[in-house]
PDB file of C-alpha atoms in Angstrom:
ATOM      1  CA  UNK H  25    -180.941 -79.880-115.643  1.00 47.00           C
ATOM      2  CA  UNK H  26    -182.019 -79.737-111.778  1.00 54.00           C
ATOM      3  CA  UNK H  27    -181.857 -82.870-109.980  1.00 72.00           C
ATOM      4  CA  UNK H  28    -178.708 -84.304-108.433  1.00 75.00           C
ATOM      5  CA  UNK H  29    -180.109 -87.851-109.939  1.00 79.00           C
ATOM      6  CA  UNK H  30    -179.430 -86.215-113.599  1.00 80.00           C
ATOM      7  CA  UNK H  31    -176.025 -84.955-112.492  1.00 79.00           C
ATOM      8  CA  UNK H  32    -174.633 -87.903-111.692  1.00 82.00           C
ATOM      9  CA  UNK H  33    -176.520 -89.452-114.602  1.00 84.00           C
ATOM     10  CA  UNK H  34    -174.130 -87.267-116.730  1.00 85.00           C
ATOM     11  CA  UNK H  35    -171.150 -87.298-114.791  1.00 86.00           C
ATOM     12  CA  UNK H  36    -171.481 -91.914-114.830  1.00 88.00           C
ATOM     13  CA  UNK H  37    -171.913 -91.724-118.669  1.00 89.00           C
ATOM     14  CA  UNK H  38    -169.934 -89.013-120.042  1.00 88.00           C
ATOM     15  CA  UNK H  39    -166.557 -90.120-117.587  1.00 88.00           C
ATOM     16  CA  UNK H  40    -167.683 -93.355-118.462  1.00 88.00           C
ATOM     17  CA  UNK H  41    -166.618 -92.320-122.134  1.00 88.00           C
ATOM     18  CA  UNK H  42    -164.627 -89.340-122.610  1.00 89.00           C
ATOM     19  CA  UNK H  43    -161.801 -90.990-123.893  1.00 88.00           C
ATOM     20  CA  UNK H  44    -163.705 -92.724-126.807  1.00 88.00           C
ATOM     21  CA  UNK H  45    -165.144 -89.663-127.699  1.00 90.00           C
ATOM     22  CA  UNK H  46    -162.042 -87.929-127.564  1.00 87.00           C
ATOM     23  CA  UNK H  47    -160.564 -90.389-129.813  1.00 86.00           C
ATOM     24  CA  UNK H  48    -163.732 -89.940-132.317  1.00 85.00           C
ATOM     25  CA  UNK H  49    -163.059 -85.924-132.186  1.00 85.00           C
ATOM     26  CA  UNK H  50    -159.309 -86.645-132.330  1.00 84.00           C
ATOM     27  CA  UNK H  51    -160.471 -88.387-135.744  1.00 81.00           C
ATOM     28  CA  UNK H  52    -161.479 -85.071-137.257  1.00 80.00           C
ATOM     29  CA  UNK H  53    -159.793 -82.250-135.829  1.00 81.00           C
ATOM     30  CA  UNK H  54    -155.953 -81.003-136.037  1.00 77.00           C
ATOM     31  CA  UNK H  55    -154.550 -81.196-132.782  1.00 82.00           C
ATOM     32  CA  UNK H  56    -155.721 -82.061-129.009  1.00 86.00           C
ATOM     33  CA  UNK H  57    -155.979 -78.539-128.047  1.00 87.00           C
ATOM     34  CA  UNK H  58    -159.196 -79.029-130.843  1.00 88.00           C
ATOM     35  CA  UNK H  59    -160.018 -81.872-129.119  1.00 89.00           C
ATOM     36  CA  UNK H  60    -159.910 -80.950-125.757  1.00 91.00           C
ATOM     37  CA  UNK H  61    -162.022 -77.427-126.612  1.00 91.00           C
ATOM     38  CA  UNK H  62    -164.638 -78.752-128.683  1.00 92.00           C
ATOM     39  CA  UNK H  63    -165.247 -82.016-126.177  1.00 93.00           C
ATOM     40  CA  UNK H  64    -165.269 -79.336-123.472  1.00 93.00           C
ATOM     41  CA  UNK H  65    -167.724 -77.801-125.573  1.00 93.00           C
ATOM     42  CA  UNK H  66    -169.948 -80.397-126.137  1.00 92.00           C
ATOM     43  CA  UNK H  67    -170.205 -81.811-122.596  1.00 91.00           C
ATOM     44  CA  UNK H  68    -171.746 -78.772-121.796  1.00 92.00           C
ATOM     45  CA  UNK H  69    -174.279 -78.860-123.908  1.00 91.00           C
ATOM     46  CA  UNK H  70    -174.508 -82.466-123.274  1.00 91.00           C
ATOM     47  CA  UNK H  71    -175.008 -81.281-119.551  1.00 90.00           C
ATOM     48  CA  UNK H  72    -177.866 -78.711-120.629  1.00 89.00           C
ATOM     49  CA  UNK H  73    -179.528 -81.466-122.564  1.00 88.00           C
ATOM     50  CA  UNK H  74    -179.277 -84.988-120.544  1.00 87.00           C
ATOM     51  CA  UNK H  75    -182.381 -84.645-119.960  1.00 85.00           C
ATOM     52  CA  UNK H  76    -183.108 -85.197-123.387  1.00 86.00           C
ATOM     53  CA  UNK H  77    -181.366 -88.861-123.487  1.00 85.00           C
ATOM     54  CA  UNK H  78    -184.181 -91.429-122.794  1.00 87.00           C
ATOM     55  CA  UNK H  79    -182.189 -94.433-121.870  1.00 88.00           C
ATOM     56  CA  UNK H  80    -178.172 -94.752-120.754  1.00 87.00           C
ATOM     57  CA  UNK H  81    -177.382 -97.166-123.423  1.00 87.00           C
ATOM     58  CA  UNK H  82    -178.200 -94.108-125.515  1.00 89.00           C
ATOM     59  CA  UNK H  83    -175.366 -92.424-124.514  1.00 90.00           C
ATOM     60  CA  UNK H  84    -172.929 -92.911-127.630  1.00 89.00           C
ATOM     61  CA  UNK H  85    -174.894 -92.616-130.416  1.00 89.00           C
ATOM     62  CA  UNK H  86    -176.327 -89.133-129.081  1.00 91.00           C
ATOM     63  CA  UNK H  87    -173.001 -87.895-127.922  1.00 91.00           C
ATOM     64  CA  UNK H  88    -171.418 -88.923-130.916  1.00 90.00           C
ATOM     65  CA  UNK H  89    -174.447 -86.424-132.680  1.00 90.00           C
ATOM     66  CA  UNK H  90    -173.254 -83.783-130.438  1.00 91.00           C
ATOM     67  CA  UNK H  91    -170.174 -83.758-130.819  1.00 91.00           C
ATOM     68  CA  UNK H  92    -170.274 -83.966-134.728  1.00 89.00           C
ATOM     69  CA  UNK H  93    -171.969 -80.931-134.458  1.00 90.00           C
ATOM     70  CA  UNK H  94    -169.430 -79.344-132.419  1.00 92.00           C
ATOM     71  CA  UNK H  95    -166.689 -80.846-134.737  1.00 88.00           C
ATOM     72  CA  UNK H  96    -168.511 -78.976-137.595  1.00 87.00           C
ATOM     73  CA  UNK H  97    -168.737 -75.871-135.921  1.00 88.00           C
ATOM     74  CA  UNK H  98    -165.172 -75.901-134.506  1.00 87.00           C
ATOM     75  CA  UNK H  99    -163.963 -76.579-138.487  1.00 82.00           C
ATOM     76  CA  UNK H 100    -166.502 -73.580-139.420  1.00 81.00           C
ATOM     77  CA  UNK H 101    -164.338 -71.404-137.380  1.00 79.00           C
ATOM     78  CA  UNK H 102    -161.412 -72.601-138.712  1.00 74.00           C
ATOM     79  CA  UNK H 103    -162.269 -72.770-142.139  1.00 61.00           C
ATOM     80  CA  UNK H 104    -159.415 -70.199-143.478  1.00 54.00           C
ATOM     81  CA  UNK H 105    -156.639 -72.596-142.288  1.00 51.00           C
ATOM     82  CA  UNK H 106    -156.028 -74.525-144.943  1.00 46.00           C
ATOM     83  CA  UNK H 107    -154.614 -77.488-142.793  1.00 48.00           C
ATOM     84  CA  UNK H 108    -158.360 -78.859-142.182  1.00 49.00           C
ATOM     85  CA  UNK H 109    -159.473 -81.533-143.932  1.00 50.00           C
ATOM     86  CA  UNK H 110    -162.647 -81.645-146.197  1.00 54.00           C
ATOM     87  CA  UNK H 111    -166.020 -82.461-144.862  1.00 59.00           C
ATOM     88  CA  UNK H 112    -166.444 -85.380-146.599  1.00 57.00           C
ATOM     89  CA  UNK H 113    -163.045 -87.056-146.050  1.00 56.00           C
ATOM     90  CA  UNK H 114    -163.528 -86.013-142.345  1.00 58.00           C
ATOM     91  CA  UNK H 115    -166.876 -87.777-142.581  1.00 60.00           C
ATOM     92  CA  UNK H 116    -165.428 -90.927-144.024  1.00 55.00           C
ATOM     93  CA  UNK H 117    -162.146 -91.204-141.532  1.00 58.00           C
ATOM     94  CA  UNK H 118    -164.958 -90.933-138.796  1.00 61.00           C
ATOM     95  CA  UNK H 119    -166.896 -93.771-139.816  1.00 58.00           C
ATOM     96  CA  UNK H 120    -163.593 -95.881-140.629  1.00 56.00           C
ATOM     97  CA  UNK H 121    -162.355 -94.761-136.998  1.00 57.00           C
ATOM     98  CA  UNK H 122    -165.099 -95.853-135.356  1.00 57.00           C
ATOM     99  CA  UNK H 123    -164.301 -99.113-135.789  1.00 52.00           C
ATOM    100  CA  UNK H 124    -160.552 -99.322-134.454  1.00 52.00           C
ATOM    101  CA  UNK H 125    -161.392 -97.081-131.589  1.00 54.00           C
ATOM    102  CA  UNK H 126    -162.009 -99.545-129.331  1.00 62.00           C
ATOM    103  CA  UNK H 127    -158.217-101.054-128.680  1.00 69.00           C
ATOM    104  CA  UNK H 128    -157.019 -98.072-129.053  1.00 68.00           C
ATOM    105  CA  UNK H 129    -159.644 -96.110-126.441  1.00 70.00           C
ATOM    106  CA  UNK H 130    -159.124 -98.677-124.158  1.00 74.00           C
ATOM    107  CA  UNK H 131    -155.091 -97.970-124.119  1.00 80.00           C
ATOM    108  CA  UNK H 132    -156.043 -94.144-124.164  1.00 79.00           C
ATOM    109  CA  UNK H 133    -157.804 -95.040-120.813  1.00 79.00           C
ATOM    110  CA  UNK H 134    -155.196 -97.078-119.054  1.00 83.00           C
ATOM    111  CA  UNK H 135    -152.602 -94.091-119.946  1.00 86.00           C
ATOM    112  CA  UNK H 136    -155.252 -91.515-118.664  1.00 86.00           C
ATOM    113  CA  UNK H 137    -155.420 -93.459-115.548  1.00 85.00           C
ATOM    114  CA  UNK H 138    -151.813 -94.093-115.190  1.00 89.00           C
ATOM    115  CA  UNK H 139    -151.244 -90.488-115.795  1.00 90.00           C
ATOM    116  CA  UNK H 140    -153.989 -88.996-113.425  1.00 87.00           C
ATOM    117  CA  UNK H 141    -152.687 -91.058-111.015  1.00 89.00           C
ATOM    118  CA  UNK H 142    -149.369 -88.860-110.861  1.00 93.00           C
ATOM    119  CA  UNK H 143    -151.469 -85.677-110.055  1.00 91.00           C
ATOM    120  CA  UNK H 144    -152.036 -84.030-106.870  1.00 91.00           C
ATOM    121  CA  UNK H 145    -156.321 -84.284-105.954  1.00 88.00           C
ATOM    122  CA  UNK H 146    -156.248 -80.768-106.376  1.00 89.00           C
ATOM    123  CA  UNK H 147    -154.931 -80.959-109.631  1.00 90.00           C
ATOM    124  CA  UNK H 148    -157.246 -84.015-110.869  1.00 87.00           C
ATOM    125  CA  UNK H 149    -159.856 -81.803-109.138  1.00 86.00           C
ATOM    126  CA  UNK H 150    -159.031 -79.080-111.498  1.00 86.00           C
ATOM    127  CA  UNK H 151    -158.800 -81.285-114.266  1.00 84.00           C
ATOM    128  CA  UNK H 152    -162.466 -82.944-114.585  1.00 81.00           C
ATOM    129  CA  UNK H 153    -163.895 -79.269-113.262  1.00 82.00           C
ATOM    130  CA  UNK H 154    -164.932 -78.358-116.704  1.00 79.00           C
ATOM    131  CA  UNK H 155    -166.690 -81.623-117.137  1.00 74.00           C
ATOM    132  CA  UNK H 156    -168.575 -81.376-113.887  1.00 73.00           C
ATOM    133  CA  UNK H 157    -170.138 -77.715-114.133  1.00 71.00           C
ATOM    134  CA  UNK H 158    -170.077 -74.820-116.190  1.00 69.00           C
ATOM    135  CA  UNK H 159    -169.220 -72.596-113.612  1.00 77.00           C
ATOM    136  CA  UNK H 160    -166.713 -74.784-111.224  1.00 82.00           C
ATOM    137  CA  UNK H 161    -163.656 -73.237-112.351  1.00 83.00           C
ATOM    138  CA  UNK H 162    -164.606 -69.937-111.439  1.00 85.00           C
ATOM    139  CA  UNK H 163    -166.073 -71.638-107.870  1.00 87.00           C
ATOM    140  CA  UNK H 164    -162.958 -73.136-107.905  1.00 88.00           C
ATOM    141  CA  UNK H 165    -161.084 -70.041-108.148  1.00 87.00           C
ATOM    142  CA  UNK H 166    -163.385 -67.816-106.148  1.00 89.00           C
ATOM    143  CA  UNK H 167    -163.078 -70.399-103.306  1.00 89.00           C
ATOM    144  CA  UNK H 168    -159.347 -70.088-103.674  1.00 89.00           C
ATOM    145  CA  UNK H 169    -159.171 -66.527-103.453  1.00 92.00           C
ATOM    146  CA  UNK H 170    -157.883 -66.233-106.892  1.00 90.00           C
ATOM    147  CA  UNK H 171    -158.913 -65.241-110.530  1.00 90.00           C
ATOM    148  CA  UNK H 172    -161.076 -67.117-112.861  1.00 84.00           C
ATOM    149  CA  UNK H 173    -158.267 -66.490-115.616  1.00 87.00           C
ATOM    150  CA  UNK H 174    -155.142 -67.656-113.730  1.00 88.00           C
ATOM    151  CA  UNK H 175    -156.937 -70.617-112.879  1.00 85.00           C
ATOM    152  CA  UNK H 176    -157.546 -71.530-116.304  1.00 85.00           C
ATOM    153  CA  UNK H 177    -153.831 -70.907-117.131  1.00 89.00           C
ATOM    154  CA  UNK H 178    -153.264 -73.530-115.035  1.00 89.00           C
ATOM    155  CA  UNK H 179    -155.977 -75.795-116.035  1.00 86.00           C
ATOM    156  CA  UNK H 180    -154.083 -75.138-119.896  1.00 86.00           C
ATOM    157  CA  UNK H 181    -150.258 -76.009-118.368  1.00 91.00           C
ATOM    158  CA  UNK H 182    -152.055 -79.424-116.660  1.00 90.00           C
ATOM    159  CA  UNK H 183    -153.853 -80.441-119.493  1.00 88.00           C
ATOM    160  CA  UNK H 184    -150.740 -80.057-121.782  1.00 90.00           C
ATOM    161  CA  UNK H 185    -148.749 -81.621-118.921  1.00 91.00           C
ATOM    162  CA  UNK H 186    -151.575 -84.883-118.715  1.00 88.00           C
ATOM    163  CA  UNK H 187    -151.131 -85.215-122.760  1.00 88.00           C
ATOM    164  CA  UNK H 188    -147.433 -85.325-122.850  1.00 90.00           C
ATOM    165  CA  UNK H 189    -147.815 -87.989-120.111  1.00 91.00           C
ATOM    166  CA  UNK H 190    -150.744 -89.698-122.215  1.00 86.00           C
ATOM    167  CA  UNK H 191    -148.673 -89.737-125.338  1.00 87.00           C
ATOM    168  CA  UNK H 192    -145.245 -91.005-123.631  1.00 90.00           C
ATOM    169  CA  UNK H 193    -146.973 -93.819-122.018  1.00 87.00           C
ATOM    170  CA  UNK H 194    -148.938 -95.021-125.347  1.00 84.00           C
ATOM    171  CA  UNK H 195    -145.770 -94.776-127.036  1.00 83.00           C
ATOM    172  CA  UNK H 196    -144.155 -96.819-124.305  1.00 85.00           C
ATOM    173  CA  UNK H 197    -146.553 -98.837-124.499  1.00 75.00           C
ATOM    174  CA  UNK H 198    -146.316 -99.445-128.719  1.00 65.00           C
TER     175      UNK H 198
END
C-alpha cells in the first residue's frame, strides 16, 4: 500500500470500527490481551491488503474474514490450553454475537472515548501507533531516543491501564 489516499482510507475505516471488531474477536478468544494481539494482528494485514477492498461499505464483512482467520490462527497456537473453546461453538457464539454487538459496541465506544480522553497526546499517540504503521513504534522510539522494547512495555502498562478504565466505566455504566 503506497498512496497517502489508501492510508487514510484504512486509518477512516478501521478507527471507524475497531471497537466492533474487538467485540466480535472478544466473542471468541479468552481474554483482551487475545483480543488486543490478534486485532493488532489483523490490522496489519488489513493495512498490507486495503488495496484489495473495492468499496468502503465493504469494510465489515472483509475485516470480519480477516480477522476470523486471525482468530483461528491465534486458537491454533493455543490449542494445548484446554480453556479454548471448540471451533464450532466459537463459530456459533460468533454468529449469535453479531447480532447484540451493536448496543453493546456502541457503549464500548463511548467508554473508549471517555477513557482516551484521560490520556496524555503522547500516550493516545502511543496507543493507536500500532494501528497506524507497522513500524511507528520503533519510529516512535527511535525518535525518542529510546528502545523499541521499552516502548512497547509501555504501550502493554497503557493498554492494560485503558481496559481497566474501559471496563470500570461499562460497569458504571450497567
Amino acid at each position: 500500500m503506497g498512496s497517502d489516499v489508501e492510508k487514510d482510507r484504512f486509518l477512516t475505516l478501521f478507527l471507524r470500527h475497531e471497537r466492533e471488531l474487538a467485540a466480535i474477536a472478544r466473542a471468541s478468544l479468552p481474554d483482551w490481551n487475545a483480543v488486543d494481539d490478534v486485532l493488532q494482528e489483523a490490522s496489519l494485514v488489513m493495512w498490507r491488503k486495503i488495496d484489495q477492498l473495492q468499496a468502503d461499505d465493504e469494510f465489515i464483512p472483509w475485516a470480519r474474514m480477516v480477522l476470523r482467520f486471525e482468530v483461528l490462527k491465534y486458537r491454533r497456537s493455543c490449542s494445548r490450553d484446554r480453556l479454548l473453546l471448540d471451533d464450532d461453538l466459537v463459530a456459533l457464539i460468533a454468529i449469535e454475537a453479531k447480532d447484540e454487538t451493536s448496543e453493546y459496541v456502541q457503549e464500548q465506544r463511548s467508554a473508549i472515548r471517555a477513557c482516551l480522553g484521560k490520556f496524555s497526546a503522547e500516550h493516545q499517540k502511543l496507543l493507536l501507533a500500532p494501528y497506524t504503521r507497522e513500524e511507528a513504534v520503533k519510529e516512535m522510539a527511535e525518535a525518542a531516543g529510546k528502545t523499541a522494547n521499552s516502548l512497547y512495555k509501555r504501550l502493554g502498562r497503557l493498554r492494560t491501564k485503558l481496559h481497566d478504565c474501559v471496563r470500570m466505566q461499562l460497569e458504571t455504566a450497567s
